[in-house]
Each structure stands twice: as C-alpha cells, then as structure tokens.
Amino acid sequence: MDRPFAGPLLAALLGGCSLAPHYERPAMPEAPPQRYKETGEWKVAVPADARARGPWWQLFHDADLDELESAVSSTNQSLRAALARLDEARAATRIAGSNYFPTLDASAAATRERVSLNSPSYAPGKPGTTNLFTVGANLSYELDLFGRVRNTVANARYNEQASAGDLASMDLELHAELASDYFTLRGLDVEQQLLDQTVADYARALALTQNLYQGGASPISDVQQAQAQLESARTQAEDTRLRRAQTEHAIAVLVGREPSTFSLPARAAEQLPSLPAVDAGLASELLERRPDVAAAERRVAAANANVGVARAAYFPVFSLLGSGGYQSTQTSNWLTAPSQFWSLGPQAVLTLFDGGLRRAQSAQAHAVYDEQVANYRGTVLTAYQEVEDNLAALRQLRLESVSQAAAVTATQGALEQARLRYKGGIVTYLEVVATENASLSARLTAVDIDIRQAAATVLLIRALGGDWHQPTVAAAPAVTVPAG
C-alpha cells in the first residue's frame, strides 16, 4: 500500500470520516450591492426564509381579496402538488436514514429434492431423495467508515429542505398571482363601467345627430361618424367583458373552483382600492426571506454531499454479516439444539475494475454541484432584478399617474369645448368625435396605469419575500392542505 495513502485510510477505518468537501455557501462573482439602485439604503442579504411572511394581502384592506387569499392555501391544486413533493422528500430522507440501522430478516423453507444418481455429489448407498427444513434469520449492517451513508442522508435532508423552500415559494407565488389577477379584475370593472357609460353617451349622441340630420341641420356623414364611434365603443365594452370573464376563470382555478360555478360580482367604483405606500427605507432583511433563494442554496448543499457519496465509492464497503437458525432433514429434530447453525463476521467488498463507472459518477457529481452553484447565483441575481424592476415600476408609474390625470383633465376640457363649438356651428362633428375618442383613451389609460401600479405593488411584495410591514400584521398560519 502506498504510504501517503495508508495514514488517511487507517484513520478512516478507526474513526470513520466523510469524504464530502467542506461546504460553504457559494460566493457571488461580485460583491452583493450595499444598496438598491432604485431607492433606499440596503445591507447585504443572507437567506432567512424561515421567518413568517405574514398575510401581506391584508395591507390592501379588501374583504373580498382576503376571503379569496384564505382559500388558496387549502384548495389550490398546484399547492397540493408541491406539498405532496415535500412529503416525497421527507419520505426519501427517512429511506436514506434507514441505512443507519442493521437489516434483519427471517426466513423459513421446507424443500424436498432428488439428487441425480450421476451427480458428483451423490454417494452410493444414500437415498437420492431428501428433505431439508430450514428456519433462520440474517443480519447485515454496513459500517459507514467513509461517510457514504451519512452523505446520502445529508443529500436527502438538503433536498427535503429545498422542497420545503419550493413549497413556500409556490405559496407566495400563488397568493401574489391571485392578488394580481384580482386587481386586474377590479380594474376591468372600472373600465367596464366607464365603457358602458360611454356607450350610453354615444347612443344619445347618435340619436341627437340623427334628429339633426332629419331636420336638415347635419349632413349624413355626421350620422355615420356617430354610428361608427358608437359601434367602436361597443366593441371595446364587449372585449372588456371577455377579458374580465377570463380573469375570473383564472381566479377560480387559483382557489380550486370550477370556473362554471365561480363568480365575483362586479364592483361599482371609479378607481381601484388604495395601495399601501412603499417606504424608501424598506427593511433589507425581507429580501433575505425569499424561499426560492433558500431552496437553491440547499440544492447546492445536497450536490456537495453527493460528491462525498461518489468519492466513497472508491473505498471498500465494510459490512457485518450474521446468520443463524435451525436446519434439519427431518421435522422430528428440526428445532433441537443439534440442528442449530450460525455465522458471524465482517465482510469487505472493494471494486477493482468497473470500466470507468466510478470516475464517471464522480465527474457527474462535480458537474451537478457546479450546475447548482450557477443556479443559486442566477436565483440571487434574479431576486435583485425583480426588486429593482418593481421599485422602478412603482416610481415611474406614480409619475405616469400624475401626468395621465392631467391628460384626463385636459381632454375632458377639450371635449366640452368641442361640443360647444359644434353646437355653435363653428366646427364639424369630426372634431367632436376626435376629442371624445381622445378623452375615452385618456381615461382608459389612467385605469390601466392604476392596474399596473397594483400589480407592481404585489410583485414587489413577492420579490421581497412577503410583508414588509411584518410588525403590524399578524403572522400567517402554516400552509395546510386537507386530504381528498
């Protein structure tokens, strides 16, 4: 045996060891930012996803939204599947952990056999047909000298923790998706109310224009323009009904209901519910609580443990084997002392040639580790991007909202002036149509900005890992999915 190799091997045989590399959380290629570019001062984040995220949707103070959100955790089918995957991972950890204990099995057999008279084992004068009765037990136990079992268990445990992170991430994502869909639906309610009122106004304008035409005060082109404007508004109104129906169907699926049996009554409102303000001094700890970051990091740890399993394959597998029981050719003395047998002793198995199998398995384990490190770093970068994106979106949308409100006011004033000028015969009906369309477009754009602001607020909460006002909101209950 090579002397440099003998020392570590002897130490391993005596005390046991783990061949997995020492694990440290992967470092990012560049130092994490000390602050977000878009707003505020921030500190370096470290995952802490076990903290309660709170029922963050209560920040919007909407009873219908609260009721829908409370149904997601217990009825959503995607969440049920994620919970089942966590149960699978927990079972896999128990399966791996069973290797810490010896395996004991019992057997019993009764055999009647005839030996060939031409067999080398046949002894002349002895009967060619015999009975054999056996009852016994076998014991096997692997001595985990090189950490194969420990690293297999560690790999399973880290994957279990990653599955728990996946479940928490799925829960956060589904609640955020529901909130976003809900605010889209309420925004469509506002648009629908606006368009229905517009259709009624355009219908009255068409009737007035027809009366003027019949009285000879307006040309036929004014009637045609009024008719085209009315039908265009009706098309927009019907398209908004379609979008609302599809959004309502999406909400039904999220809460585990059949779309045909689910409905949310339209709410008469001129604008969306007020949104919680995003403080520029948001606590950076909330970025640490992203469960997808924690899950990615746990998968790196699992891959690191699997490297130890691959390394252990180069060393012998030491086992303790034992067996015992009773064996006889007759039932009359089968379970007597002279029929006893037993054996006990260690066994070592070392693969001498495998055609490069272990080398390939080791290379595969290292490649999987590198892949998980890259995935982890990518997840962290995406987390920072999502926070930056939505902070920028909220800042810009607030500016857009102010300018669009001014545009609504301006187009409304222009519309009133155009109507007065038309009644005075100064301009044609074409100018009225143009200003009415501009006014409608400005008001619809204002509603769309409100919807986008609500969506950006929800997405920012999701990007930060939950509620940033945690001290003022009670902790959310654990995610539970009833059987069935």
Short mmCIF file of C-alpha atoms in Angstrom, two decimals:
data_model
loop_
_atom_site.label_atom_id
_atom_site.label_comp_id
_atom_site.label_asym_id
_atom_site.label_seq_id
_atom_site.Cartn_x
_atom_site.Cartn_y
_atom_site.Cartn_z
CA MET A 1 0.00 0.00 0.00
CA ASP A 2 1.27 3.47 -0.82
CA ARG A 3 2.49 5.06 2.42
CA PRO A 4 0.92 8.55 1.85
CA PHE A 5 -2.41 6.84 1.35
CA ALA A 6 -2.06 4.47 4.32
CA GLY A 7 -2.37 7.12 7.04
CA PRO A 8 -5.71 8.63 5.97
CA LEU A 9 -7.12 5.18 5.23
CA LEU A 10 -6.13 3.88 8.68
CA ALA A 11 -7.66 6.93 10.36
CA ALA A 12 -10.83 6.42 8.37
CA LEU A 13 -11.03 2.76 9.34
CA LEU A 14 -10.62 3.57 13.03
CA GLY A 15 -12.85 6.59 13.42
CA GLY A 16 -14.94 6.94 10.30
CA CYS A 17 -14.92 10.00 8.09
CA SER A 18 -16.87 11.93 5.50
CA LEU A 19 -15.38 12.41 2.06
CA ALA A 20 -17.71 15.28 1.15
CA PRO A 21 -15.91 18.60 0.57
CA HIS A 22 -16.25 21.18 3.34
CA TYR A 23 -19.38 23.10 2.46
CA GLU A 24 -19.68 26.87 2.36
CA ARG A 25 -22.44 28.89 0.76
CA PRO A 26 -21.27 29.84 -2.76
CA ALA A 27 -19.96 33.37 -3.09
CA MET A 28 -21.24 35.63 -5.81
CA PRO A 29 -18.79 36.61 -8.59
CA GLU A 30 -19.22 40.22 -7.49
CA ALA A 31 -19.80 41.58 -4.00
CA PRO A 32 -23.54 41.94 -3.23
CA PRO A 33 -24.79 45.52 -3.59
CA GLN A 34 -24.91 47.60 -0.43
CA ARG A 35 -28.00 49.41 -1.70
CA TYR A 36 -30.64 49.12 -4.38
CA LYS A 37 -30.06 51.42 -7.31
CA GLU A 38 -33.70 52.42 -7.47
CA THR A 39 -34.26 53.51 -3.86
CA GLY A 40 -33.02 53.46 -0.30
CA GLU A 41 -30.04 52.12 1.62
CA TRP A 42 -29.73 48.34 1.95
CA LYS A 43 -27.45 45.88 3.70
CA VAL A 44 -26.02 42.61 2.43
CA ALA A 45 -28.71 39.92 2.43
CA VAL A 46 -28.41 36.44 3.92
CA PRO A 47 -31.29 33.96 3.35
CA ALA A 48 -33.62 33.68 6.35
CA ASP A 49 -36.68 32.19 4.72
CA ALA A 50 -38.00 30.53 7.88
CA ARG A 51 -39.35 33.85 9.18
CA ALA A 52 -43.10 34.35 8.95
CA ARG A 53 -44.11 36.33 5.90
CA GLY A 54 -47.50 37.35 7.26
CA PRO A 55 -50.85 37.69 5.48
CA TRP A 56 -49.48 40.52 3.38
CA TRP A 57 -52.63 40.82 1.27
CA GLN A 58 -54.37 42.39 4.27
CA LEU A 59 -52.34 45.53 3.54
CA PHE A 60 -54.85 46.28 0.76
CA HIS A 61 -57.85 46.27 3.14
CA ASP A 62 -60.14 44.44 0.72
CA ALA A 63 -62.51 41.90 2.27
CA ASP A 64 -63.13 40.05 -0.99
CA LEU A 65 -59.39 39.70 -1.58
CA ASP A 66 -58.85 38.46 1.99
CA GLU A 67 -61.51 35.77 1.52
CA LEU A 68 -60.03 34.59 -1.77
CA GLU A 69 -56.47 34.55 -0.42
CA SER A 70 -57.52 32.46 2.58
CA ALA A 71 -58.87 29.81 0.19
CA VAL A 72 -55.67 29.46 -1.82
CA SER A 73 -53.65 27.66 0.87
CA SER A 74 -56.27 24.96 1.33
CA THR A 75 -57.74 24.41 -2.13
CA ASN A 76 -55.17 25.24 -4.82
CA GLN A 77 -54.14 22.13 -6.73
CA SER A 78 -50.63 23.34 -7.59
CA LEU A 79 -50.02 23.88 -3.89
CA ARG A 80 -51.32 20.39 -3.14
CA ALA A 81 -48.83 19.00 -5.64
CA ALA A 82 -45.97 20.99 -4.04
CA LEU A 83 -46.98 19.68 -0.61
CA ALA A 84 -47.00 16.14 -1.98
CA ARG A 85 -43.49 16.68 -3.35
CA LEU A 86 -42.39 17.81 0.12
CA ASP A 87 -43.91 14.63 1.60
CA GLU A 88 -41.98 12.63 -1.02
CA ALA A 89 -38.76 14.36 0.01
CA ARG A 90 -39.44 13.68 3.69
CA ALA A 91 -40.02 10.02 2.91
CA ALA A 92 -36.78 9.93 0.89
CA THR A 93 -34.92 11.29 3.94
CA ARG A 94 -36.38 8.52 6.10
CA ILE A 95 -35.46 5.95 3.47
CA ALA A 96 -31.87 7.17 3.43
CA GLY A 97 -31.77 7.30 7.23
CA SER A 98 -32.81 3.65 7.49
CA ASN A 99 -29.28 2.73 6.38
CA TYR A 100 -28.02 3.84 9.79
CA PHE A 101 -29.60 0.68 11.22
CA PRO A 102 -28.93 -3.01 10.58
CA THR A 103 -31.18 -5.05 8.35
CA LEU A 104 -32.66 -8.17 9.90
CA ASP A 105 -34.79 -10.64 8.01
CA ALA A 106 -36.24 -14.02 8.86
CA SER A 107 -36.96 -16.92 6.55
CA ALA A 108 -38.38 -20.43 6.68
CA ALA A 109 -38.31 -23.11 4.00
CA ALA A 110 -39.24 -26.75 3.53
CA THR A 111 -37.64 -28.39 0.49
CA ARG A 112 -37.81 -31.91 -0.91
CA GLU A 113 -35.25 -32.67 -3.60
CA ARG A 114 -33.88 -35.59 -5.57
CA VAL A 115 -30.15 -35.73 -6.33
CA SER A 116 -29.09 -37.09 -9.69
CA LEU A 117 -27.54 -40.55 -9.36
CA ASN A 118 -24.90 -39.40 -11.84
CA SER A 119 -24.14 -36.24 -9.87
CA PRO A 120 -20.62 -35.90 -8.41
CA SER A 121 -22.21 -35.17 -5.04
CA TYR A 122 -24.18 -38.44 -4.97
CA ALA A 123 -22.88 -41.01 -2.52
CA PRO A 124 -23.81 -44.64 -3.32
CA GLY A 125 -25.97 -46.19 -0.66
CA LYS A 126 -27.57 -42.93 0.36
CA PRO A 127 -31.14 -42.11 -0.63
CA GLY A 128 -31.41 -39.99 -3.74
CA THR A 129 -34.41 -38.10 -2.39
CA THR A 130 -34.08 -35.99 0.76
CA ASN A 131 -35.92 -33.35 2.76
CA LEU A 132 -34.45 -30.08 4.07
CA PHE A 133 -36.18 -27.97 6.69
CA THR A 134 -34.72 -24.53 7.48
CA VAL A 135 -35.72 -21.63 9.70
CA GLY A 136 -33.37 -18.77 10.43
CA ALA A 137 -32.50 -15.09 10.40
CA ASN A 138 -29.94 -12.97 8.57
CA LEU A 139 -28.32 -9.79 9.82
CA SER A 140 -26.40 -7.24 7.76
CA TYR A 141 -25.02 -3.87 8.80
CA GLU A 142 -22.85 -1.51 6.79
CA LEU A 143 -20.07 0.15 8.76
CA ASP A 144 -20.13 3.73 7.50
CA LEU A 145 -16.39 4.28 7.65
CA PHE A 146 -16.19 6.60 4.66
CA GLY A 147 -19.40 8.56 5.09
CA ARG A 148 -21.36 7.04 2.23
CA VAL A 149 -24.46 6.62 4.36
CA ARG A 150 -24.05 9.95 6.15
CA ASN A 151 -23.66 11.88 2.92
CA THR A 152 -26.58 10.03 1.34
CA VAL A 153 -28.72 11.08 4.31
CA ALA A 154 -27.37 14.64 4.13
CA ASN A 155 -28.19 14.78 0.43
CA ALA A 156 -31.75 13.66 1.11
CA ARG A 157 -32.15 16.08 4.02
CA TYR A 158 -30.93 19.05 1.99
CA ASN A 159 -33.26 18.10 -0.86
CA GLU A 160 -36.09 17.91 1.67
CA GLN A 161 -35.26 21.44 2.84
CA ALA A 162 -35.16 22.56 -0.79
CA SER A 163 -38.62 21.06 -1.32
CA ALA A 164 -39.85 22.98 1.73
CA GLY A 165 -38.46 26.14 0.12
CA ASP A 166 -40.21 25.24 -3.13
CA LEU A 167 -43.49 24.86 -1.24
CA ALA A 168 -43.08 28.25 0.46
CA SER A 169 -42.12 29.82 -2.88
CA MET A 170 -45.16 28.28 -4.56
CA ASP A 171 -47.40 29.54 -1.75
CA LEU A 172 -46.01 33.07 -2.07
CA GLU A 173 -46.25 32.99 -5.88
CA LEU A 174 -49.85 31.76 -5.91
CA HIS A 175 -51.01 34.37 -3.39
CA ALA A 176 -49.27 37.05 -5.44
CA GLU A 177 -50.78 35.76 -8.70
CA LEU A 178 -54.24 35.78 -7.14
CA ALA A 179 -53.80 39.35 -5.87
CA SER A 180 -52.56 40.49 -9.27
CA ASP A 181 -55.49 38.82 -11.06
CA TYR A 182 -57.91 40.26 -8.51
CA PHE A 183 -56.73 43.83 -9.06
CA THR A 184 -56.81 43.28 -12.82
CA LEU A 185 -60.43 42.15 -12.49
CA ARG A 186 -61.33 45.18 -10.36
CA GLY A 187 -59.60 47.43 -12.88
CA LEU A 188 -61.65 45.84 -15.64
CA ASP A 189 -64.76 46.58 -13.56
CA VAL A 190 -63.77 50.25 -13.60
CA GLU A 191 -63.11 50.11 -17.35
CA GLN A 192 -66.41 48.32 -17.93
CA GLN A 193 -68.32 50.96 -16.01
CA LEU A 194 -66.57 53.68 -18.00
CA LEU A 195 -67.21 51.99 -21.35
CA ASP A 196 -70.86 51.21 -20.58
CA GLN A 197 -71.40 54.88 -19.69
CA THR A 198 -69.58 55.88 -22.85
CA VAL A 199 -71.76 53.59 -24.98
CA ALA A 200 -74.86 55.17 -23.43
CA ASP A 201 -73.50 58.66 -24.11
CA TYR A 202 -72.60 57.78 -27.70
CA ALA A 203 -76.04 56.27 -28.24
CA ARG A 204 -77.67 59.54 -27.14
CA ALA A 205 -75.25 61.47 -29.35
CA LEU A 206 -76.21 59.27 -32.31
CA ALA A 207 -79.91 59.84 -31.67
CA LEU A 208 -79.33 63.60 -31.49
CA THR A 209 -77.29 63.56 -34.70
CA GLN A 210 -79.99 61.56 -36.49
CA ASN A 211 -82.59 64.12 -35.41
CA LEU A 212 -80.39 66.94 -36.68
CA TYR A 213 -79.89 65.13 -39.97
CA GLN A 214 -83.60 64.54 -40.39
CA GLY A 215 -84.16 68.23 -39.69
CA GLY A 216 -81.57 69.15 -42.28
CA ALA A 217 -79.15 70.63 -39.72
CA SER A 218 -76.45 67.95 -40.09
CA PRO A 219 -75.02 66.03 -43.04
CA ILE A 220 -75.26 62.23 -43.33
CA SER A 221 -71.52 62.00 -42.64
CA ASP A 222 -72.12 63.16 -39.05
CA VAL A 223 -74.60 60.30 -38.55
CA GLN A 224 -72.13 57.83 -39.99
CA GLN A 225 -69.33 59.08 -37.78
CA ALA A 226 -71.56 58.92 -34.70
CA GLN A 227 -72.63 55.38 -35.67
CA ALA A 228 -69.02 54.24 -36.16
CA GLN A 229 -67.98 55.78 -32.86
CA LEU A 230 -70.82 54.03 -31.01
CA GLU A 231 -70.04 50.63 -32.52
CA SER A 232 -66.34 51.01 -31.74
CA ALA A 233 -67.18 51.75 -28.10
CA ARG A 234 -69.49 48.74 -28.00
CA THR A 235 -66.66 46.56 -29.33
CA GLN A 236 -64.35 47.80 -26.59
CA ALA A 237 -67.03 47.15 -23.97
CA GLU A 238 -67.59 43.59 -25.16
CA ASP A 239 -63.86 42.92 -25.31
CA THR A 240 -63.54 44.14 -21.72
CA ARG A 241 -66.29 41.71 -20.71
CA LEU A 242 -64.29 38.91 -22.35
CA ARG A 243 -61.10 39.88 -20.52
CA ARG A 244 -62.97 40.07 -17.22
CA ALA A 245 -64.51 36.64 -17.75
CA GLN A 246 -61.13 35.10 -18.49
CA THR A 247 -59.58 36.79 -15.44
CA GLU A 248 -62.44 35.50 -13.29
CA HIS A 249 -61.81 31.99 -14.62
CA ALA A 250 -58.13 32.28 -13.70
CA ILE A 251 -59.07 33.30 -10.15
CA ALA A 252 -61.44 30.32 -9.93
CA VAL A 253 -58.64 27.90 -10.79
CA LEU A 254 -56.31 29.53 -8.25
CA VAL A 255 -58.85 28.98 -5.45
CA GLY A 256 -59.56 25.42 -6.60
CA ARG A 257 -63.02 26.06 -8.02
CA GLU A 258 -64.59 25.16 -11.33
CA PRO A 259 -64.97 28.32 -13.43
CA SER A 260 -68.57 27.39 -14.26
CA THR A 261 -69.54 27.54 -10.58
CA PHE A 262 -67.48 30.59 -9.57
CA SER A 263 -68.28 34.26 -9.94
CA LEU A 264 -67.18 37.56 -8.47
CA PRO A 265 -69.88 40.25 -8.72
CA ALA A 266 -68.75 43.43 -10.42
CA ARG A 267 -67.98 46.29 -8.08
CA ALA A 268 -69.16 49.79 -8.95
CA ALA A 269 -66.17 52.07 -8.42
CA GLU A 270 -64.41 54.86 -10.21
CA GLN A 271 -60.95 53.64 -9.24
CA LEU A 272 -59.08 50.73 -7.68
CA PRO A 273 -58.69 50.34 -3.90
CA SER A 274 -55.91 52.42 -2.39
CA LEU A 275 -52.48 50.79 -2.42
CA PRO A 276 -50.05 50.62 0.51
CA ALA A 277 -47.18 53.06 0.19
CA VAL A 278 -43.69 51.67 -0.40
CA ASP A 279 -41.34 53.25 2.10
CA ALA A 280 -37.90 54.12 0.74
CA GLY A 281 -36.46 52.71 3.97
CA LEU A 282 -37.73 49.17 3.45
CA ALA A 283 -36.01 46.63 5.69
CA SER A 284 -33.49 44.73 3.57
CA GLU A 285 -33.97 41.63 5.74
CA LEU A 286 -37.10 40.92 3.73
CA LEU A 287 -35.02 40.14 0.64
CA GLU A 288 -33.28 37.51 2.75
CA ARG A 289 -36.57 35.68 3.22
CA ARG A 290 -37.05 34.67 -0.40
CA PRO A 291 -37.75 30.93 -0.26
CA ASP A 292 -36.53 30.31 -3.81
CA VAL A 293 -33.07 31.61 -2.84
CA ALA A 294 -33.02 29.32 0.19
CA ALA A 295 -34.15 26.34 -1.90
CA ALA A 296 -31.42 26.97 -4.48
CA GLU A 297 -28.78 27.16 -1.75
CA ARG A 298 -29.99 23.90 -0.19
CA ARG A 299 -29.66 22.17 -3.55
CA VAL A 300 -26.03 23.29 -3.67
CA ALA A 301 -25.51 21.67 -0.25
CA ALA A 302 -27.23 18.49 -1.46
CA ALA A 303 -24.96 18.33 -4.50
CA ASN A 304 -21.93 18.85 -2.26
CA ALA A 305 -22.99 15.87 -0.11
CA ASN A 306 -23.45 13.79 -3.24
CA VAL A 307 -19.80 14.45 -4.14
CA GLY A 308 -18.94 12.69 -0.86
CA VAL A 309 -21.09 9.71 -1.87
CA ALA A 310 -19.26 9.48 -5.20
CA ARG A 311 -15.86 9.66 -3.50
CA ALA A 312 -16.78 6.92 -1.02
CA ALA A 313 -17.33 4.54 -3.95
CA TYR A 314 -13.54 4.35 -4.39
CA PHE A 315 -13.16 2.73 -0.94
CA PRO A 316 -14.17 -0.69 0.36
CA VAL A 317 -17.64 -1.26 1.77
CA PHE A 318 -17.29 -2.86 5.20
CA SER A 319 -20.26 -4.82 6.48
CA LEU A 320 -21.05 -7.01 9.45
CA LEU A 321 -22.91 -10.14 8.39
CA GLY A 322 -24.57 -12.70 10.57
CA SER A 323 -26.99 -15.56 10.21
CA GLY A 324 -28.42 -18.29 12.42
CA GLY A 325 -31.26 -20.73 12.78
CA TYR A 326 -32.18 -24.38 12.60
CA GLN A 327 -31.68 -26.81 9.75
CA SER A 328 -32.54 -30.47 9.50
CA THR A 329 -33.63 -33.20 7.10
CA GLN A 330 -36.38 -34.30 9.47
CA THR A 331 -39.13 -32.44 11.24
CA SER A 332 -38.70 -34.54 14.38
CA ASN A 333 -35.35 -32.93 15.29
CA TRP A 334 -35.69 -29.72 13.29
CA LEU A 335 -35.91 -27.27 16.21
CA THR A 336 -33.45 -29.00 18.52
CA ALA A 337 -30.01 -27.87 19.66
CA PRO A 338 -28.03 -30.13 17.35
CA SER A 339 -29.86 -28.56 14.36
CA GLN A 340 -28.66 -25.07 15.21
CA PHE A 341 -26.34 -23.17 12.89
CA TRP A 342 -24.90 -19.67 12.96
CA SER A 343 -22.25 -17.49 11.43
CA LEU A 344 -20.94 -14.02 12.24
CA GLY A 345 -18.16 -11.95 10.74
CA PRO A 346 -17.11 -8.84 8.85
CA GLN A 347 -17.02 -8.52 5.11
CA ALA A 348 -15.17 -6.06 2.89
CA VAL A 349 -16.00 -5.51 -0.76
CA LEU A 350 -13.78 -3.41 -3.00
CA THR A 351 -14.47 -2.90 -6.68
CA LEU A 352 -11.25 -3.42 -8.59
CA PHE A 353 -12.47 -2.72 -12.11
CA ASP A 354 -15.69 -1.09 -13.27
CA GLY A 355 -14.86 0.22 -16.73
CA GLY A 356 -14.63 3.84 -15.51
CA LEU A 357 -18.03 3.82 -13.76
CA ARG A 358 -16.88 5.43 -10.52
CA ARG A 359 -14.80 8.04 -12.30
CA ALA A 360 -17.81 8.97 -14.44
CA GLN A 361 -20.08 9.08 -11.37
CA SER A 362 -17.61 11.36 -9.58
CA ALA A 363 -17.40 13.64 -12.61
CA GLN A 364 -21.18 13.71 -12.78
CA ALA A 365 -21.45 14.64 -9.08
CA HIS A 366 -19.00 17.51 -9.52
CA ALA A 367 -20.85 18.72 -12.62
CA VAL A 368 -24.16 18.66 -10.75
CA TYR A 369 -22.55 20.70 -7.96
CA ASP A 370 -21.30 23.28 -10.48
CA GLU A 371 -24.76 23.42 -12.04
CA GLN A 372 -26.44 24.04 -8.69
CA VAL A 373 -23.92 26.75 -7.82
CA ALA A 374 -24.73 28.50 -11.11
CA ASN A 375 -28.46 28.09 -10.46
CA TYR A 376 -28.07 29.57 -6.98
CA ARG A 377 -26.15 32.58 -8.24
CA GLY A 378 -28.68 33.08 -11.01
CA THR A 379 -31.54 32.94 -8.50
CA VAL A 380 -29.87 35.59 -6.34
CA LEU A 381 -29.31 37.86 -9.33
CA THR A 382 -32.92 37.38 -10.44
CA ALA A 383 -34.09 38.25 -6.94
CA TYR A 384 -32.22 41.54 -7.03
CA GLN A 385 -33.51 42.24 -10.54
CA GLU A 386 -37.13 41.67 -9.55
CA VAL A 387 -36.88 44.05 -6.61
CA GLU A 388 -35.16 46.70 -8.76
CA ASP A 389 -37.70 46.25 -11.56
CA ASN A 390 -40.72 46.77 -9.35
CA LEU A 391 -39.23 49.63 -7.35
CA ALA A 392 -38.54 51.36 -10.66
CA ALA A 393 -42.03 50.46 -11.94
CA LEU A 394 -43.73 51.96 -8.89
CA ARG A 395 -41.68 55.13 -9.08
CA GLN A 396 -42.32 55.61 -12.79
CA LEU A 397 -45.97 54.65 -12.62
CA ARG A 398 -46.56 57.24 -9.91
CA LEU A 399 -45.15 59.85 -12.28
CA GLU A 400 -47.25 58.47 -15.13
CA SER A 401 -50.34 58.60 -12.96
CA VAL A 402 -49.84 62.29 -12.24
CA SER A 403 -49.26 63.19 -15.89
CA GLN A 404 -52.14 61.00 -17.05
CA ALA A 405 -54.51 62.63 -14.57
CA ALA A 406 -53.56 65.94 -16.13
CA ALA A 407 -54.18 64.45 -19.58
CA VAL A 408 -57.66 63.29 -18.50
CA THR A 409 -58.48 66.77 -17.25
CA ALA A 410 -57.17 68.37 -20.43
CA THR A 411 -59.06 66.05 -22.80
CA GLN A 412 -62.25 66.49 -20.78
CA GLY A 413 -61.93 70.26 -21.14
CA ALA A 414 -61.22 69.92 -24.86
CA LEU A 415 -64.28 67.72 -25.24
CA GLU A 416 -66.55 70.26 -23.58
CA GLN A 417 -65.19 72.99 -25.84
CA ALA A 418 -65.61 70.84 -28.95
CA ARG A 419 -69.23 70.13 -28.10
CA LEU A 420 -69.95 73.83 -27.58
CA ARG A 421 -68.20 74.75 -30.85
CA TYR A 422 -70.19 72.08 -32.72
CA LYS A 423 -73.48 73.30 -31.30
CA GLY A 424 -72.49 76.78 -32.41
CA GLY A 425 -71.75 75.52 -35.91
CA ILE A 426 -68.10 76.52 -35.74
CA VAL A 427 -66.64 73.01 -36.28
CA THR A 428 -67.76 69.76 -37.84
CA TYR A 429 -68.80 66.68 -35.92
CA LEU A 430 -65.44 65.13 -36.79
CA GLU A 431 -63.75 67.33 -34.19
CA VAL A 432 -66.24 66.19 -31.55
CA VAL A 433 -65.57 62.56 -32.42
CA ALA A 434 -61.81 63.08 -32.22
CA THR A 435 -61.95 64.77 -28.82
CA GLU A 436 -64.40 62.20 -27.44
CA ASN A 437 -62.09 59.38 -28.53
CA ALA A 438 -59.10 61.17 -27.01
CA SER A 439 -60.97 61.65 -23.74
CA LEU A 440 -62.01 57.99 -23.60
CA SER A 441 -58.49 56.82 -24.42
CA ALA A 442 -57.02 59.05 -21.69
CA ARG A 443 -59.43 57.73 -19.06
CA LEU A 444 -58.81 54.10 -20.05
CA THR A 445 -55.06 54.68 -19.93
CA ALA A 446 -55.43 56.13 -16.42
CA VAL A 447 -57.23 52.98 -15.30
CA ASP A 448 -54.55 50.82 -16.94
CA ILE A 449 -51.86 52.69 -15.01
CA ASP A 450 -53.77 52.03 -11.79
CA ILE A 451 -53.88 48.30 -12.63
CA ARG A 452 -50.16 48.28 -13.36
CA GLN A 453 -49.43 50.08 -10.09
CA ALA A 454 -51.39 47.45 -8.16
CA ALA A 455 -49.59 44.65 -10.00
CA ALA A 456 -46.19 46.23 -9.36
CA THR A 457 -47.01 46.57 -5.65
CA VAL A 458 -47.96 42.89 -5.46
CA LEU A 459 -44.87 41.84 -7.41
CA LEU A 460 -42.64 43.91 -5.14
CA ILE A 461 -44.08 42.18 -2.08
CA ARG A 462 -43.42 38.84 -3.77
CA ALA A 463 -39.88 39.89 -4.75
CA LEU A 464 -39.14 40.87 -1.15
CA GLY A 465 -40.42 37.54 0.13
CA GLY A 466 -43.57 38.75 1.87
CA ASP A 467 -44.89 41.56 4.02
CA TRP A 468 -42.52 44.46 4.65
CA HIS A 469 -44.77 45.72 7.49
CA GLN A 470 -44.42 42.49 9.43
CA PRO A 471 -44.64 44.02 12.95
CA THR A 472 -48.13 45.43 12.23
CA VAL A 473 -49.63 42.31 10.64
CA ALA A 474 -50.27 39.02 12.37
CA ALA A 475 -48.25 36.01 11.24
CA ALA A 476 -49.82 33.84 8.58
CA PRO A 477 -50.92 30.32 9.53
CA ALA A 478 -48.90 27.39 8.28
CA VAL A 479 -49.77 26.10 4.84
CA THR A 480 -52.07 23.11 5.22
CA VAL A 481 -53.86 21.12 2.57
CA PRO A 482 -56.71 18.85 3.68
CA ALA A 483 -56.86 15.28 2.40
CA GLY A 484 -59.10 14.46 -0.50
#
